[in-house]
mmCIF file of C-alpha atoms in Angstrom:
data_model
loop_
_atom_site.group_PDB
_atom_site.id
_atom_site.type_symbol
_atom_site.label_atom_id
_atom_site.label_comp_id
_atom_site.label_asym_id
_atom_site.label_seq_id
_atom_site.Cartn_x
_atom_site.Cartn_y
_atom_site.Cartn_z
ATOM 1 C CA MET A 91 -16.612 -10.135 28.125
ATOM 2 C CA PRO A 92 -13.508 -9.396 26.383
ATOM 3 C CA GLN A 93 -10.833 -10.182 28.081
ATOM 4 C CA ALA A 94 -8.285 -6.748 29.242
ATOM 5 C CA LYS A 95 -6.032 -5.943 26.876
ATOM 6 C CA SER A 96 -3.796 -2.933 25.617
ATOM 7 C CA PHE A 97 -4.089 -0.609 23.767
ATOM 8 C CA ALA A 98 -2.879 2.283 21.744
ATOM 9 C CA VAL A 99 -5.100 4.621 19.474
ATOM 10 C CA VAL A 100 -3.086 6.875 17.129
ATOM 11 C CA GLY A 101 -4.373 10.504 16.404
ATOM 12 C CA ALA A 102 -6.853 12.680 18.411
ATOM 13 C CA GLY A 103 -8.750 13.826 16.586
ATOM 14 C CA ILE A 104 -12.873 13.349 16.354
ATOM 15 C CA ILE A 105 -11.958 9.794 15.366
ATOM 16 C CA GLY A 106 -9.518 8.854 17.783
ATOM 17 C CA ALA A 107 -10.972 10.715 20.094
ATOM 18 C CA ALA A 108 -13.853 8.324 19.925
ATOM 19 C CA VAL A 109 -12.433 5.152 19.857
ATOM 20 C CA ALA A 110 -10.257 5.283 23.379
ATOM 21 C CA ARG A 111 -13.750 6.057 24.770
ATOM 22 C CA GLU A 112 -15.805 3.001 23.075
ATOM 23 C CA LEU A 113 -12.473 0.680 23.880
ATOM 24 C CA LEU A 114 -12.423 2.015 27.710
ATOM 25 C CA ALA A 115 -16.346 1.201 27.374
ATOM 26 C CA ARG A 116 -15.956 -2.583 26.130
ATOM 27 C CA TYR A 117 -13.223 -3.288 27.695
ATOM 28 C CA PRO A 118 -12.395 -2.682 31.017
ATOM 29 C CA GLY A 119 -9.580 -2.602 32.785
ATOM 30 C CA SER A 120 -8.538 -2.804 29.920
ATOM 31 C CA SER A 121 -5.223 0.476 29.070
ATOM 32 C CA VAL A 122 -5.878 2.439 26.173
ATOM 33 C CA THR A 123 -3.590 5.563 25.506
ATOM 34 C CA VAL A 124 -4.055 8.265 22.657
ATOM 35 C CA VAL A 125 -0.690 9.354 20.900
ATOM 36 C CA GLU A 126 -0.732 12.529 19.175
ATOM 37 C CA LYS A 127 2.302 14.247 17.466
ATOM 38 C CA GLU A 128 0.684 18.300 18.147
ATOM 39 C CA GLN A 129 0.233 19.292 21.032
ATOM 40 C CA ALA A 130 -3.090 19.752 22.006
ATOM 41 C CA ALA A 131 -6.818 17.540 19.775
ATOM 42 C CA ALA A 132 -8.600 18.585 17.399
ATOM 43 C CA GLY A 133 -5.449 20.033 15.220
ATOM 44 C CA HIS A 134 -6.132 18.790 12.428
ATOM 45 C CA GLN A 135 -9.564 18.234 10.062
ATOM 46 C CA THR A 136 -11.471 17.407 12.970
ATOM 47 C CA GLY A 137 -10.501 22.227 13.495
ATOM 48 C CA HIS A 138 -10.625 22.408 10.641
ATOM 49 C CA ASN A 139 -13.783 22.163 9.315
ATOM 50 C CA SER A 140 -18.164 23.461 9.142
ATOM 51 C CA GLY A 141 -19.157 21.808 11.617
ATOM 52 C CA VAL A 142 -22.051 20.601 10.586
ATOM 53 C CA VAL A 143 -23.800 17.377 10.856
ATOM 54 C CA HIS A 144 -24.685 15.387 7.927
ATOM 55 C CA ALA A 145 -28.498 14.266 7.648
ATOM 56 C CA GLY A 146 -27.124 11.751 5.549
ATOM 57 C CA LEU A 147 -28.868 12.364 2.509
ATOM 58 C CA TYR A 148 -26.228 12.004 -0.762
ATOM 59 C CA TYR A 149 -24.161 8.693 0.205
ATOM 60 C CA GLU A 150 -25.494 5.617 -0.923
ATOM 61 C CA PRO A 151 -27.996 3.191 0.260
ATOM 62 C CA GLY A 152 -26.673 0.416 2.453
ATOM 63 C CA GLY A 153 -23.005 1.390 2.123
ATOM 64 C CA LEU A 154 -20.504 2.876 4.964
ATOM 65 C CA LYS A 155 -21.456 6.144 5.158
ATOM 66 C CA ALA A 156 -24.866 5.667 4.639
ATOM 67 C CA LYS A 157 -24.807 3.412 7.868
ATOM 68 C CA LEU A 158 -22.667 5.579 10.092
ATOM 69 C CA CYS A 159 -23.824 8.328 8.390
ATOM 70 C CA ARG A 160 -27.933 8.215 10.579
ATOM 71 C CA ARG A 161 -25.956 6.535 13.990
ATOM 72 C CA GLY A 162 -23.892 8.449 14.541
ATOM 73 C CA VAL A 163 -26.285 11.381 14.125
ATOM 74 C CA GLU A 164 -28.049 10.063 16.990
ATOM 75 C CA LEU A 165 -24.888 9.680 19.171
ATOM 76 C CA LEU A 166 -23.377 13.098 19.115
ATOM 77 C CA GLN A 167 -27.371 14.215 19.915
ATOM 78 C CA ASP A 168 -26.864 12.072 23.035
ATOM 79 C CA LEU A 169 -23.504 13.482 23.737
ATOM 80 C CA ALA A 170 -24.176 16.540 22.983
ATOM 81 C CA GLN A 171 -27.459 16.560 25.379
ATOM 82 C CA ALA A 172 -25.526 14.539 28.214
ATOM 83 C CA ARG A 173 -22.619 17.434 28.116
ATOM 84 C CA SER A 174 -24.185 19.799 27.846
ATOM 85 C CA LEU A 175 -22.385 21.358 24.042
ATOM 86 C CA PRO A 176 -23.733 23.656 21.685
ATOM 87 C CA TYR A 177 -26.248 21.837 19.221
ATOM 88 C CA GLU A 178 -28.279 23.705 16.395
ATOM 89 C CA GLN A 179 -30.784 21.664 14.286
ATOM 90 C CA CYS A 180 -30.858 24.424 11.537
ATOM 91 C CA GLY A 181 -32.435 22.735 9.164
ATOM 92 C CA LYS A 182 -30.748 22.144 5.533
ATOM 93 C CA LEU A 183 -31.875 23.331 1.806
ATOM 94 C CA VAL A 184 -30.634 21.757 -1.802
ATOM 95 C CA VAL A 185 -31.513 24.375 -3.891
ATOM 96 C CA ALA A 186 -31.317 24.378 -7.329
ATOM 97 C CA LEU A 187 -31.253 26.836 -9.804
ATOM 98 C CA GLU A 188 -31.325 25.029 -13.346
ATOM 99 C CA ALA A 189 -33.386 23.052 -15.340
ATOM 100 C CA ASP A 190 -31.166 20.013 -15.803
ATOM 101 C CA GLU A 191 -30.172 20.087 -12.253
ATOM 102 C CA GLU A 192 -33.510 18.527 -11.056
ATOM 103 C CA GLN A 193 -33.394 15.718 -11.487
ATOM 104 C CA ARG A 194 -30.042 15.307 -9.234
ATOM 105 C CA LEU A 195 -32.197 16.997 -6.692
ATOM 106 C CA LYS A 196 -34.591 14.406 -7.289
ATOM 107 C CA ASN A 197 -32.364 11.689 -6.975
ATOM 108 C CA ILE A 198 -30.906 13.195 -3.381
ATOM 109 C CA PHE A 199 -34.030 13.197 -2.064
ATOM 110 C CA GLU A 200 -34.886 9.661 -3.676
ATOM 111 C CA ARG A 201 -31.424 8.720 -0.855
ATOM 112 C CA ALA A 202 -32.477 10.796 1.580
ATOM 113 C CA GLN A 203 -35.481 9.124 1.750
ATOM 114 C CA ALA A 204 -33.700 5.392 1.532
ATOM 115 C CA ASN A 205 -30.976 6.179 4.331
ATOM 116 C CA GLY A 206 -33.833 6.780 6.535
ATOM 117 C CA VAL A 207 -32.792 10.662 6.736
ATOM 118 C CA PRO A 208 -36.113 11.872 8.668
ATOM 119 C CA GLY A 209 -38.122 14.515 7.505
ATOM 120 C CA VAL A 210 -36.855 15.482 3.674
ATOM 121 C CA GLY A 211 -39.206 16.598 1.851
ATOM 122 C CA MET A 212 -39.084 18.933 -2.424
ATOM 123 C CA LEU A 213 -40.185 22.543 -2.222
ATOM 124 C CA GLY A 214 -40.655 24.833 -5.293
ATOM 125 C CA PRO A 215 -40.171 28.308 -5.216
ATOM 126 C CA ASP A 216 -43.027 28.830 -3.181
ATOM 127 C CA GLY A 217 -41.583 26.713 0.404
ATOM 128 C CA ILE A 218 -37.648 28.122 -0.466
ATOM 129 C CA LYS A 219 -39.669 31.322 0.816
ATOM 130 C CA ASP A 220 -41.420 30.088 4.013
ATOM 131 C CA ILE A 221 -38.119 27.738 5.176
ATOM 132 C CA GLU A 222 -35.128 30.948 4.027
ATOM 133 C CA PRO A 223 -36.952 34.296 3.286
ATOM 134 C CA ASN A 224 -34.133 35.506 1.387
ATOM 135 C CA ALA A 225 -32.725 32.612 -1.422
ATOM 136 C CA VAL A 226 -34.204 31.692 -4.543
ATOM 137 C CA GLY A 227 -34.253 28.289 -6.139
ATOM 138 C CA ARG A 228 -36.947 26.670 -9.218
ATOM 139 C CA MET A 229 -36.795 23.037 -6.096
ATOM 140 C CA ALA A 230 -34.760 22.606 -3.273
ATOM 141 C CA LEU A 231 -34.793 19.452 -0.662
ATOM 142 C CA HIS A 232 -35.701 20.269 2.479
ATOM 143 C CA SER A 233 -33.095 18.266 5.355
ATOM 144 C CA PRO A 234 -34.487 19.237 8.988
ATOM 145 C CA GLY A 235 -32.593 17.417 11.042
ATOM 146 C CA THR A 236 -29.240 18.776 9.086
ATOM 147 C CA ALA A 237 -27.299 20.215 12.745
ATOM 148 C CA ILE A 238 -24.544 22.388 12.954
ATOM 149 C CA ILE A 239 -21.667 21.512 15.939
ATOM 150 C CA SER A 240 -18.509 22.109 17.605
ATOM 151 C CA TYR A 241 -16.449 19.427 16.488
ATOM 152 C CA ALA A 242 -13.470 20.860 18.926
ATOM 153 C CA ALA A 243 -15.462 20.052 21.797
ATOM 154 C CA VAL A 244 -16.463 17.068 20.971
ATOM 155 C CA THR A 245 -13.292 15.927 20.430
ATOM 156 C CA GLU A 246 -12.259 17.933 23.854
ATOM 157 C CA ALA A 247 -15.832 15.452 25.708
ATOM 158 C CA LEU A 248 -14.862 12.835 24.234
ATOM 159 C CA LEU A 249 -11.160 13.371 26.475
ATOM 160 C CA ASP A 250 -11.812 14.349 29.011
ATOM 161 C CA GLU A 251 -13.951 10.948 29.102
ATOM 162 C CA VAL A 252 -11.621 9.141 28.427
ATOM 163 C CA ARG A 253 -9.099 10.031 31.092
ATOM 164 C CA LEU A 254 -11.918 9.691 33.683
ATOM 165 C CA ALA A 255 -12.124 6.374 32.923
ATOM 166 C CA GLY A 256 -9.279 5.419 33.550
ATOM 167 C CA GLY A 257 -6.734 6.328 29.848
ATOM 168 C CA GLU A 258 -3.367 8.179 28.663
ATOM 169 C CA VAL A 259 -4.092 10.852 26.514
ATOM 170 C CA ARG A 260 -0.045 11.634 24.897
ATOM 171 C CA PHE A 261 -0.048 15.333 23.023
ATOM 172 C CA GLY A 262 3.887 16.298 21.407
ATOM 173 C CA CYS A 263 3.934 12.236 20.306
ATOM 174 C CA ALA A 264 4.953 11.886 16.955
ATOM 175 C CA VAL A 265 3.927 7.930 15.529
ATOM 176 C CA GLU A 266 7.287 7.607 13.062
ATOM 177 C CA ARG A 267 5.850 4.315 12.652
ATOM 178 C CA ILE A 268 4.525 0.971 13.369
ATOM 179 C CA GLU A 269 5.664 -2.581 13.710
ATOM 180 C CA GLU A 270 3.833 -5.554 13.412
ATOM 181 C CA LEU A 271 5.628 -8.111 15.975
ATOM 182 C CA ALA A 272 4.001 -11.774 16.652
ATOM 183 C CA THR A 273 1.221 -10.814 19.604
ATOM 184 C CA GLY A 274 1.465 -7.251 19.282
ATOM 185 C CA VAL A 275 3.223 -3.786 17.830
ATOM 186 C CA ARG A 276 5.896 -1.870 18.690
ATOM 187 C CA LEU A 277 4.907 1.518 18.168
ATOM 188 C CA HIS A 278 8.204 4.451 17.331
ATOM 189 C CA THR A 279 7.970 7.447 18.508
ATOM 190 C CA SER A 280 9.237 10.459 18.352
ATOM 191 C CA THR A 281 9.200 10.233 21.923
ATOM 192 C CA GLY A 282 10.471 6.855 23.133
ATOM 193 C CA GLN A 283 8.750 3.039 22.153
ATOM 194 C CA PHE A 284 6.342 1.376 23.419
ATOM 195 C CA LEU A 285 4.149 -1.620 23.252
ATOM 196 C CA ALA A 286 0.663 -2.291 22.749
ATOM 197 C CA ASP A 287 -2.103 -6.081 21.343
ATOM 198 C CA HIS A 288 -3.162 -3.750 18.927
ATOM 199 C CA VAL A 289 -2.943 -0.953 17.732
ATOM 200 C CA ILE A 290 -5.990 1.599 15.763
ATOM 201 C CA VAL A 291 -4.636 4.432 13.782
ATOM 202 C CA CYS A 292 -6.748 7.013 13.012
ATOM 203 C CA ALA A 293 -4.493 9.901 11.528
ATOM 204 C CA GLY A 294 -6.207 10.977 9.469
ATOM 205 C CA SER A 295 -3.747 13.355 6.482
ATOM 206 C CA GLN A 296 -1.029 11.088 7.788
ATOM 207 C CA SER A 297 -2.323 7.397 7.101
ATOM 208 C CA ASP A 298 -1.969 5.789 4.405
ATOM 209 C CA ARG A 299 1.780 7.102 4.924
ATOM 210 C CA LEU A 300 1.624 4.956 8.476
ATOM 211 C CA ALA A 301 -0.687 2.051 7.301
ATOM 212 C CA ARG A 302 2.707 1.762 4.398
ATOM 213 C CA GLY A 303 5.027 1.709 6.829
ATOM 214 C CA SER A 304 3.697 -1.086 9.302
ATOM 215 C CA GLY A 305 3.371 -3.388 6.640
ATOM 216 C CA ALA A 306 -0.092 -2.811 4.819
ATOM 217 C CA ASN A 307 -1.563 -1.835 0.956
ATOM 218 C CA ALA A 308 0.516 0.645 -0.184
ATOM 219 C CA GLN A 309 -2.957 1.621 -1.874
ATOM 220 C CA PRO A 310 -5.235 3.979 -0.996
ATOM 221 C CA SER A 311 -2.266 7.416 -1.499
ATOM 222 C CA VAL A 312 -3.963 10.336 0.406
ATOM 223 C CA VAL A 313 -4.019 13.564 -1.965
ATOM 224 C CA PRO A 314 -5.488 16.303 0.371
ATOM 225 C CA PHE A 315 -7.393 19.566 -1.012
ATOM 226 C CA PHE A 316 -7.826 22.366 0.644
ATOM 227 C CA GLY A 317 -11.055 24.186 1.507
ATOM 228 C CA GLN A 318 -11.387 27.611 1.625
ATOM 229 C CA TYR A 319 -14.016 29.001 4.447
ATOM 230 C CA PHE A 320 -14.589 32.747 4.608
ATOM 231 C CA GLN A 321 -17.127 34.843 7.699
ATOM 232 C CA LEU A 322 -19.588 37.634 5.813
ATOM 233 C CA GLU A 323 -19.659 40.432 8.271
ATOM 234 C CA GLU A 324 -21.131 41.207 11.065
ATOM 235 C CA SER A 325 -25.185 42.713 9.135
ATOM 236 C CA TYR A 326 -24.808 39.481 7.473
ATOM 237 C CA ARG A 327 -25.658 37.041 10.968
ATOM 238 C CA THR A 328 -29.348 36.409 10.212
ATOM 239 C CA ILE A 329 -29.649 36.327 6.939
ATOM 240 C CA LEU A 330 -30.895 32.693 6.771
ATOM 241 C CA ASN A 331 -31.633 30.026 9.250
ATOM 242 C CA GLY A 332 -29.680 28.025 8.329
ATOM 243 C CA LEU A 333 -27.696 26.371 5.814
ATOM 244 C CA VAL A 334 -28.271 26.334 2.225
ATOM 245 C CA TYR A 335 -25.948 24.520 -0.312
ATOM 246 C CA PRO A 336 -25.684 23.911 -4.289
ATOM 247 C CA VAL A 337 -27.322 20.401 -6.197
ATOM 248 C CA PRO A 338 -23.268 17.748 -6.765
ATOM 249 C CA ASP A 339 -22.362 18.072 -9.961
ATOM 250 C CA PRO A 340 -21.964 14.406 -10.163
ATOM 251 C CA LYS A 341 -18.638 14.858 -12.155
ATOM 252 C CA TYR A 342 -17.136 16.269 -9.698
ATOM 253 C CA PRO A 343 -16.604 15.024 -5.853
ATOM 254 C CA PHE A 344 -16.959 17.414 -3.410
ATOM 255 C CA LEU A 345 -20.554 19.387 -2.786
ATOM 256 C CA GLY A 346 -19.479 23.250 -4.265
ATOM 257 C CA VAL A 347 -19.090 26.421 -2.071
ATOM 258 C CA HIS A 348 -22.392 26.625 0.183
ATOM 259 C CA LEU A 349 -23.794 29.054 3.426
ATOM 260 C CA THR A 350 -23.060 27.597 6.185
ATOM 261 C CA LYS A 351 -23.602 29.153 9.762
ATOM 262 C CA ARG A 352 -21.625 28.296 12.894
ATOM 263 C CA VAL A 353 -22.882 27.393 16.543
ATOM 264 C CA ASP A 354 -21.773 30.884 17.208
ATOM 265 C CA GLY A 355 -24.216 32.837 15.126
ATOM 266 C CA GLN A 356 -21.319 33.973 12.619
ATOM 267 C CA MET A 357 -21.820 33.397 8.638
ATOM 268 C CA MET A 358 -19.704 30.987 6.987
ATOM 269 C CA VAL A 359 -19.222 30.856 2.909
ATOM 270 C CA GLY A 360 -17.496 28.308 1.404
ATOM 271 C CA PRO A 361 -15.401 26.444 1.173
ATOM 272 C CA ASN A 362 -14.203 25.818 -2.117
ATOM 273 C CA ALA A 363 -11.820 22.564 -2.772
ATOM 274 C CA PHE A 364 -8.263 22.476 -3.987
ATOM 275 C CA LEU A 365 -5.403 20.251 -4.079
ATOM 276 C CA SER A 366 -3.713 21.478 -1.065
ATOM 277 C CA LEU A 367 0.291 22.597 -1.389
ATOM 278 C CA SER A 368 0.403 20.461 1.610
ATOM 279 C CA ARG A 369 -1.483 17.844 4.467
ATOM 280 C CA GLU A 370 -1.279 20.093 7.248
ATOM 281 C CA LYS A 371 -0.136 23.509 6.830
ATOM 282 C CA TYR A 372 -3.038 25.952 6.229
ATOM 283 C CA HIS A 373 -1.869 29.728 6.168
ATOM 284 C CA GLY A 374 0.238 31.320 3.758
ATOM 285 C CA LEU A 375 1.096 29.075 0.444
ATOM 286 C CA GLY A 376 0.465 25.916 2.482
ATOM 287 C CA LEU A 377 3.771 25.047 0.438
ATOM 288 C CA ASP A 378 5.395 21.228 2.118
ATOM 289 C CA PHE A 379 7.470 19.815 -1.302
ATOM 290 C CA LYS A 380 7.398 16.842 0.422
ATOM 291 C CA ASP A 381 3.982 16.699 0.437
ATOM 292 C CA LEU A 382 3.862 18.049 -3.037
ATOM 293 C CA GLY A 383 6.635 16.271 -4.265
ATOM 294 C CA GLU A 384 3.818 12.452 -3.491
ATOM 295 C CA VAL A 385 1.429 14.166 -5.323
ATOM 296 C CA MET A 386 3.369 15.209 -8.344
ATOM 297 C CA ALA A 387 4.776 11.432 -8.501
ATOM 298 C CA ASN A 388 1.800 10.015 -7.898
ATOM 299 C CA PRO A 389 0.453 8.608 -11.866
ATOM 300 C CA GLY A 390 -3.815 8.357 -9.830
ATOM 301 C CA PHE A 391 -2.891 11.858 -9.619
ATOM 302 C CA TRP A 392 -2.383 12.947 -12.812
ATOM 303 C CA LYS A 393 -5.168 10.297 -14.250
ATOM 304 C CA PHE A 394 -7.599 12.385 -11.690
ATOM 305 C CA ALA A 395 -6.586 15.598 -13.151
ATOM 306 C CA SER A 396 -6.665 14.904 -16.987
ATOM 307 C CA ARG A 397 -10.508 13.337 -15.803
ATOM 308 C CA ASN A 398 -12.294 17.726 -13.542
ATOM 309 C CA LEU A 399 -9.647 20.235 -15.908
ATOM 310 C CA PRO A 400 -12.848 21.939 -16.253
ATOM 311 C CA THR A 401 -14.225 21.256 -12.766
ATOM 312 C CA ALA A 402 -9.983 22.351 -12.070
ATOM 313 C CA VAL A 403 -10.515 26.085 -14.140
ATOM 314 C CA ARG A 404 -14.176 26.551 -12.316
ATOM 315 C CA GLU A 405 -12.160 26.651 -8.489
ATOM 316 C CA ILE A 406 -8.887 27.948 -9.890
ATOM 317 C CA ARG A 407 -11.288 31.067 -9.649
ATOM 318 C CA THR A 408 -12.739 31.241 -6.341
ATOM 319 C CA VAL A 409 -8.979 30.719 -4.670
ATOM 320 C CA VAL A 410 -7.648 33.448 -6.140
ATOM 321 C CA SER A 411 -10.882 35.865 -6.603
ATOM 322 C CA GLU A 412 -12.839 36.661 -3.485
ATOM 323 C CA GLN A 413 -15.691 38.693 -5.056
ATOM 324 C CA PHE A 414 -15.593 35.825 -7.475
ATOM 325 C CA PHE A 415 -16.814 33.081 -4.828
ATOM 326 C CA LEU A 416 -19.001 35.502 -2.955
ATOM 327 C CA ARG A 417 -20.852 35.927 -6.659
ATOM 328 C CA GLU A 418 -21.212 32.343 -6.555
ATOM 329 C CA ALA A 419 -22.824 32.358 -3.189
ATOM 330 C CA ALA A 420 -25.239 35.299 -4.023
ATOM 331 C CA LYS A 421 -26.076 33.240 -6.777
ATOM 332 C CA TYR A 422 -28.429 31.937 -4.368
ATOM 333 C CA VAL A 423 -28.914 33.997 -1.777
ATOM 334 C CA PRO A 424 -29.355 37.481 -3.970
ATOM 335 C CA SER A 425 -28.972 39.952 -1.254
ATOM 336 C CA LEU A 426 -25.260 38.314 -0.621
ATOM 337 C CA GLU A 427 -24.371 40.591 -3.743
ATOM 338 C CA GLY A 428 -21.447 43.110 -2.372
ATOM 339 C CA ALA A 429 -21.140 41.627 0.647
ATOM 340 C CA LYS A 430 -17.989 42.362 2.522
ATOM 341 C CA ALA A 431 -16.598 38.760 3.798
ATOM 342 C CA THR A 432 -13.202 37.680 5.866
ATOM 343 C CA ARG A 433 -10.700 35.142 5.248
ATOM 344 C CA LEU A 434 -10.370 31.676 7.596
ATOM 345 C CA THR A 435 -8.360 29.787 8.294
ATOM 346 C CA ARG A 436 -9.071 27.110 5.416
ATOM 347 C CA GLY A 437 -9.420 22.938 6.623
ATOM 348 C CA ILE A 438 -7.607 20.029 4.352
ATOM 349 C CA ARG A 439 -9.625 16.980 3.254
ATOM 350 C CA ALA A 440 -7.615 13.404 3.714
ATOM 351 C CA GLN A 441 -9.436 12.379 0.802
ATOM 352 C CA ALA A 442 -7.996 8.706 -0.623
ATOM 353 C CA MET A 443 -7.382 7.797 -4.318
ATOM 354 C CA ASP A 444 -6.917 4.726 -5.281
ATOM 355 C CA ALA A 445 -4.135 3.333 -8.431
ATOM 356 C CA ASP A 446 -6.853 4.749 -10.884
ATOM 357 C CA GLY A 447 -7.026 8.022 -10.304
ATOM 358 C CA LYS A 448 -10.568 7.173 -8.445
ATOM 359 C CA LEU A 449 -11.475 8.993 -5.245
ATOM 360 C CA LEU A 450 -12.408 6.609 -2.617
ATOM 361 C CA ASP A 451 -17.022 8.038 -2.135
ATOM 362 C CA ASP A 452 -16.857 4.972 0.828
ATOM 363 C CA PHE A 453 -15.436 4.937 4.288
ATOM 364 C CA ALA A 454 -12.450 2.684 4.124
ATOM 365 C CA ILE A 455 -10.965 0.836 7.127
ATOM 366 C CA ASP A 456 -8.295 -1.991 6.558
ATOM 367 C CA TYR A 457 -7.987 -4.698 9.218
ATOM 368 C CA ARG A 458 -4.481 -6.083 10.481
ATOM 369 C CA ASP A 459 -3.468 -9.026 12.590
ATOM 370 C CA HIS A 460 -2.501 -6.108 15.669
ATOM 371 C CA ALA A 461 -3.570 -3.289 13.931
ATOM 372 C CA THR A 462 -6.238 -1.036 12.450
ATOM 373 C CA HIS A 463 -5.946 1.023 10.079
ATOM 374 C CA ILE A 464 -9.226 3.689 8.932
ATOM 375 C CA ARG A 465 -7.840 4.998 5.678
ATOM 376 C CA ASN A 466 -10.716 6.953 4.345
ATOM 377 C CA ALA A 467 -12.883 8.948 6.001
ATOM 378 C CA PRO A 468 -13.539 12.245 4.040
ATOM 379 C CA SER A 469 -17.184 14.129 4.588
ATOM 380 C CA PRO A 470 -19.042 12.878 7.372
ATOM 381 C CA GLY A 471 -16.280 11.223 9.106
ATOM 382 C CA ALA A 472 -16.768 14.151 11.830
ATOM 383 C CA THR A 473 -20.918 13.649 11.824
ATOM 384 C CA SER A 474 -20.589 9.460 11.455
ATOM 385 C CA SER A 475 -17.336 9.771 14.203
ATOM 386 C CA LEU A 476 -19.044 8.303 17.808
ATOM 387 C CA ALA A 477 -20.480 5.297 15.092
ATOM 388 C CA ILE A 478 -17.256 4.493 13.145
ATOM 389 C CA ALA A 479 -16.199 3.922 16.527
ATOM 390 C CA GLU A 480 -19.296 1.926 17.586
ATOM 391 C CA TYR A 481 -18.247 -0.227 14.048
ATOM 392 C CA ILE A 482 -14.422 -1.147 14.411
ATOM 393 C CA VAL A 483 -15.133 -1.918 18.190
ATOM 394 C CA ASP A 484 -17.810 -4.187 16.821
ATOM 395 C CA SER A 485 -14.821 -5.827 14.333
ATOM 396 C CA LEU A 486 -12.264 -6.374 17.456
ATOM 397 C CA VAL A 487 -14.779 -8.010 19.967
ATOM 398 C CA SER A 488 -16.429 -10.872 16.794
ATOM 399 C CA ARG A 489 -12.955 -11.184 15.419
ATOM 400 C CA SER A 490 -11.941 -11.887 19.459
ATOM 401 C CA ILE A 491 -9.200 -9.223 19.335
ATOM 402 C CA ALA A 492 -7.307 -9.214 22.762
#
């Protein structure tokens, strides 16, 4: 059994909460302290997403996303059952509208099979109608195991278990710098300094800054992208049984506008994806001069932008026009034509980008002697959170940390 030591976990989002819980389970008697700059848990990416439990359709077989997503689904199901958390296996269709999308859809189906996604199948127009009577398309991939959950509720449940196991959660405690020492780390925070044998940094949009500040590699850097969601009016709550997605464009790094049901029964449309003017401002213009200045000074971003101009033009239309946004969704569900919707609080995705302007496709974790930095954990990061925690703690054990 590993020797009891002291651990700090930076960030009380779902991954930070999962890591703290796993540490207490695997290192009995250890001191585990979660530090979070906000006054409550799940204040950023965890609390601003669609709540989809991804089945593992899209990810490169053998990669971390593929492996940890499938394991993460199993662990989420177990947790939801044990803690009586709402979990609805509503299923998902990925729909091809045009002939040139069909081969891309078949490629996704092959990936899903390679990743061991249960129950996936290909459907024609009649099969689409059997699953979603209001949807249309030439062909669709059906993933019956795709589900929905509240990740904020999951995070609260995990932190409850952390406290019950003797861990501490400190809110209103911003980590300003992490100093690696010969035998551990010193965390410099807004409420003072404290020591730990090892720190695991699960800081989302601030991950690159904290990594650089502790002597880790400057790259990858975080570039924030916002995603706008709309909630359809009440009469559209039952327009779908589950989720309807477009076939992703391989030239574009995100999944496109889709229709998503929430565990409260409301139906959402979104998100788009466009450069955010800040890392953590969710209302209004959302401008932060420091955050925007870092992006503008990043040569990698300009390389990325030059390769994605056509996509940016398409996405800006969904930013400025609610009706264009909804018309995109109505291509898949025609009865949405003329629907009204309410703009919801946007989400902001912390996307890691390398020096050449390429978005990191897989999860990225940076290991140092006394610090572990999660550098990239976008979707399916929430789905995979419990498995990411297992993976990180497995690494600590194998390296004889603590």
